Amino acid sequence: MKTTLVLVIAFAASVSTATAQNVTPAMKSSNDVAVVVNANNPVSDLSIGDLDQIIRGDRRFWNGKSNITIYMRERGAREREIALAKTKLNDSEFKRLWGGLVFRGMANAEPVTVPSNGLASQCVRDSNGALAFVVAHDLPSDVKVLKIDGKLPGEPGYPLR
Amino acid sequence: MYSRFPHPMRFAFALLAGTLMFGATAYAQQQPTAEDVAALTRRINELEARLKAVEGQQNAAKPASADTFNANQPQSTAQTPSRSQPMDMGMSTHAISPDGLSFGQMKIRGFGDVGWHDTTGGLRQDTFALGQFDLFITSRLSDTTSILAETVVEADQTNAVGIDLERLLLQYQPNEYLNLSLGRYHTAIGYYNTAYHHSAWMQTALGRPFMFAFEDGGGILPVHNVGVSATGKIPSGALGLHYIAELGNGRASRTPLDEAVQNVVDENLHKSVNFGFLVKPPAWSGFEGGFDVYHDRLTPLGAAPIGENIYAGHIVYVSSVWELLNEAAFIAHTPEDTHRTFYTPIGYTQLSRRFGSYRPYFRYQYVNANVVEPVFSDVQMQHGPSFGLRYSATEYTALKVEYGRNMIRNQPATNTVGLQASFTF
């Protein structure tokens, strides 16, 4: 009885997460860097300007309400380099910028550095306000991939590649 | 002698046993017994308990391995750092928990500076000098609440070392429209005071402009206050409008010997207020313009109370290459017995540009206080240029050299050459 119940719940959970994601087979074969958020995040589309503001810390809330927490790969990782290249910041400037925001009391935490795409995706799954940069072929099926300037990873003209 | 088939008795026994096992398995698959369910339940409970224990051990291990503001090793590598991996010291290493970030964990960052200067013209000084040893602590208590503290250890002009709690704030930030801080803060007059705080490493130049000198260093603005400060965005589209509203004890004025910042006792019943607006258009990253008005009532011993109004404005542009700072303020003091208002204009402009690791800079500053000004009688008129070079020796160390000339009314001008090593850790 209980085992049946457990199986039913597990199946229901897998169905609910599967419906929240938008990872396509085309993305899985792409080397583009995807911008991923929690499946419950209502945001689906960002402009490259919005993304620039988020990375620079000029915009720190989703729709003005919940905190955006950035999960970045470690220094030297391609995902990080591509994300920062869009803001014309190098690692040192990025560090100094966010250190200054925290030092000035404008942000209550700096972006979190994660050592793998798997951990970045896990953090996005577990945190409603999370935003991470993950190479598209490493995307799990239960996160939400944002369109950047109306385009998904793998599509022509996608800006993070 | 071997036959083609097993012994008939053995074969029959095996056939019977197989039939029984198959039947029992098939039956068991169709109808789990109560014992089976109980066993599975026990197994699930054991696994759940074990999972909780493992999660508990992981959480207990996190602070020790990954809880320094400045050591940015990812959690998995922080425990076993590799020599081949660059030390990514910039970002914090928040412990990563199933809910993303762990709360309540303290992060510490330090700033410090040491230097040498030679001043000629007035009282000759040729001295090495310790700067400030600044410990900056933050802790995120929840998604909306955090603690911020800045403690500075420094020596004064008598060479005695003292400790000052420069900032201690409980911050509540539920959304981008409200960032409420309670405690001791840096007054949001102008730009510089809330941009660089007590870190020499974060500043381009050797020191703060005279306009924002600290109270215990002869500064004339109330750069610290104890009370409540609120800032936030105002929905304004492309304009990027923000507000500032502060209510605090204001500064002490009873005697010149008083501690300037009224940390626990306000010498009067009047509170200081500061209201202002900032413009930070999202499309012009790095640009900020602002204006604020500060009001307080000073009550010096043996003299009439003095109304204090400060009108400050700034236009700055700070990018990774350029830094252009322009700030000005008028300080108005009106003794309530004479009702005569004394205006003290004060300001500075600073320009710098980065060339790789080098950043040359220029600053010109000006202040002009009336000799019979009731509060700043010793300030007089001072102005002069300074220029220098900041060299980022490493990501965490800056070396600076500066020459400055300060011309004071009715006094010989002073010339200062200074060197400084500032660092963060």
PDB file of C-alpha atoms in Angstrom, chain A residues 41 46 49-70 97-111 128-131, chain B residues 140 143-144 171 173-179 231-233 242 278 280 288:
ATOM      1  CA  ASN A  41      10.144  31.473 -11.966  1.00  0.00           C
ATOM      2  CA  LEU A  46      15.319  38.536 -20.830  1.00  0.00           C
ATOM      3  CA  GLY A  49      20.458  44.481 -21.526  1.00  0.00           C
ATOM      4  CA  ASP A  50      18.489  42.924 -18.647  1.00  0.00           C
ATOM      5  CA  LEU A  51      21.135  40.236 -18.332  1.00  0.00           C
ATOM      6  CA  ASP A  52      23.872  42.858 -18.286  1.00  0.00           C
ATOM      7  CA  GLN A  53      22.098  44.676 -15.455  1.00  0.00           C
ATOM      8  CA  ILE A  54      21.700  41.447 -13.479  1.00  0.00           C
ATOM      9  CA  ILE A  55      25.362  40.470 -13.844  1.00  0.00           C
ATOM     10  CA  ARG A  56      26.463  43.986 -12.903  1.00  0.00           C
ATOM     11  CA  GLY A  57      24.148  43.989  -9.888  1.00  0.00           C
ATOM     12  CA  ASP A  58      22.143  46.951 -11.153  1.00  0.00           C
ATOM     13  CA  ARG A  59      19.089  44.715 -11.090  1.00  0.00           C
ATOM     14  CA  ARG A  60      18.930  42.444  -8.063  1.00  0.00           C
ATOM     15  CA  PHE A  61      15.268  41.392  -7.902  1.00  0.00           C
ATOM     16  CA  TRP A  62      12.907  39.372 -10.080  1.00  0.00           C
ATOM     17  CA  ASN A  63      10.041  41.678 -10.963  1.00  0.00           C
ATOM     18  CA  GLY A  64      11.143  43.951  -8.135  1.00  0.00           C
ATOM     19  CA  LYS A  65      10.200  41.411  -5.471  1.00  0.00           C
ATOM     20  CA  SER A  66      12.330  38.324  -4.900  1.00  0.00           C
ATOM     21  CA  ASN A  67      16.116  38.364  -4.735  1.00  0.00           C
ATOM     22  CA  ILE A  68      18.104  37.202  -7.730  1.00  0.00           C
ATOM     23  CA  THR A  69      20.929  34.887  -6.677  1.00  0.00           C
ATOM     24  CA  ILE A  70      23.529  34.374  -9.370  1.00  0.00           C
ATOM     25  CA  LEU A  97      31.931  45.417  -8.477  1.00  0.00           C
ATOM     26  CA  TRP A  98      30.030  42.932  -6.337  1.00  0.00           C
ATOM     27  CA  GLY A  99      32.377  43.361  -3.398  1.00  0.00           C
ATOM     28  CA  GLY A 100      31.521  47.053  -3.572  1.00  0.00           C
ATOM     29  CA  LEU A 101      27.789  46.399  -3.685  1.00  0.00           C
ATOM     30  CA  VAL A 102      27.973  44.300  -0.546  1.00  0.00           C
ATOM     31  CA  PHE A 103      30.390  46.749   1.096  1.00  0.00           C
ATOM     32  CA  ARG A 104      27.914  49.554   0.443  1.00  0.00           C
ATOM     33  CA  GLY A 105      25.034  47.536   1.870  1.00  0.00           C
ATOM     34  CA  MET A 106      23.239  47.554  -1.479  1.00  0.00           C
ATOM     35  CA  ALA A 107      23.372  43.780  -1.944  1.00  0.00           C
ATOM     36  CA  ASN A 108      23.227  41.295   0.892  1.00  0.00           C
ATOM     37  CA  ALA A 109      25.351  38.621  -0.795  1.00  0.00           C
ATOM     38  CA  GLU A 110      27.669  38.182  -3.718  1.00  0.00           C
ATOM     39  CA  PRO A 111      27.145  35.705  -6.546  1.00  0.00           C
ATOM     40  CA  ASN A 128      13.319  30.054  -6.487  1.00  0.00           C
ATOM     41  CA  GLY A 129      15.400  33.180  -7.108  1.00  0.00           C
ATOM     42  CA  ALA A 130      18.383  31.447  -8.692  1.00  0.00           C
ATOM     43  CA  LEU A 131      19.918  32.231 -12.052  1.00  0.00           C
TER      44      LEU A 131
ATOM     45  CA  ARG B 140      22.685  36.966   5.719  1.00  0.00           C
ATOM     46  CA  ASP B 143      16.272  36.121   2.244  1.00  0.00           C
ATOM     47  CA  THR B 144      15.400  39.696   3.233  1.00  0.00           C
ATOM     48  CA  GLN B 171      19.210  45.587   7.132  1.00  0.00           C
ATOM     49  CA  GLN B 173      15.357  44.551   2.056  1.00  0.00           C
ATOM     50  CA  PRO B 174      12.084  42.899   1.026  1.00  0.00           C
ATOM     51  CA  ASN B 175      12.184  44.269  -2.499  1.00  0.00           C
ATOM     52  CA  GLU B 176      13.996  46.833  -4.631  1.00  0.00           C
ATOM     53  CA  TYR B 177      11.785  49.637  -3.365  1.00  0.00           C
ATOM     54  CA  LEU B 178      12.940  49.442   0.244  1.00  0.00           C
ATOM     55  CA  ASN B 179      16.310  48.871   1.863  1.00  0.00           C
ATOM     56  CA  THR B 231      16.737  53.821   0.379  1.00  0.00           C
ATOM     57  CA  GLY B 232      15.060  52.263  -2.614  1.00  0.00           C
ATOM     58  CA  LYS B 233      13.922  52.560  -6.153  1.00  0.00           C
ATOM     59  CA  HIS B 242      15.920  56.360  -6.115  1.00  0.00           C
ATOM     60  CA  LEU B 278      19.299  59.863  -6.960  1.00  0.00           C
ATOM     61  CA  LYS B 280      20.697  56.189 -12.042  1.00  0.00           C
ATOM     62  CA  GLU B 288      24.687  58.770 -11.000  1.00  0.00           C
TER      63      GLU B 288
END
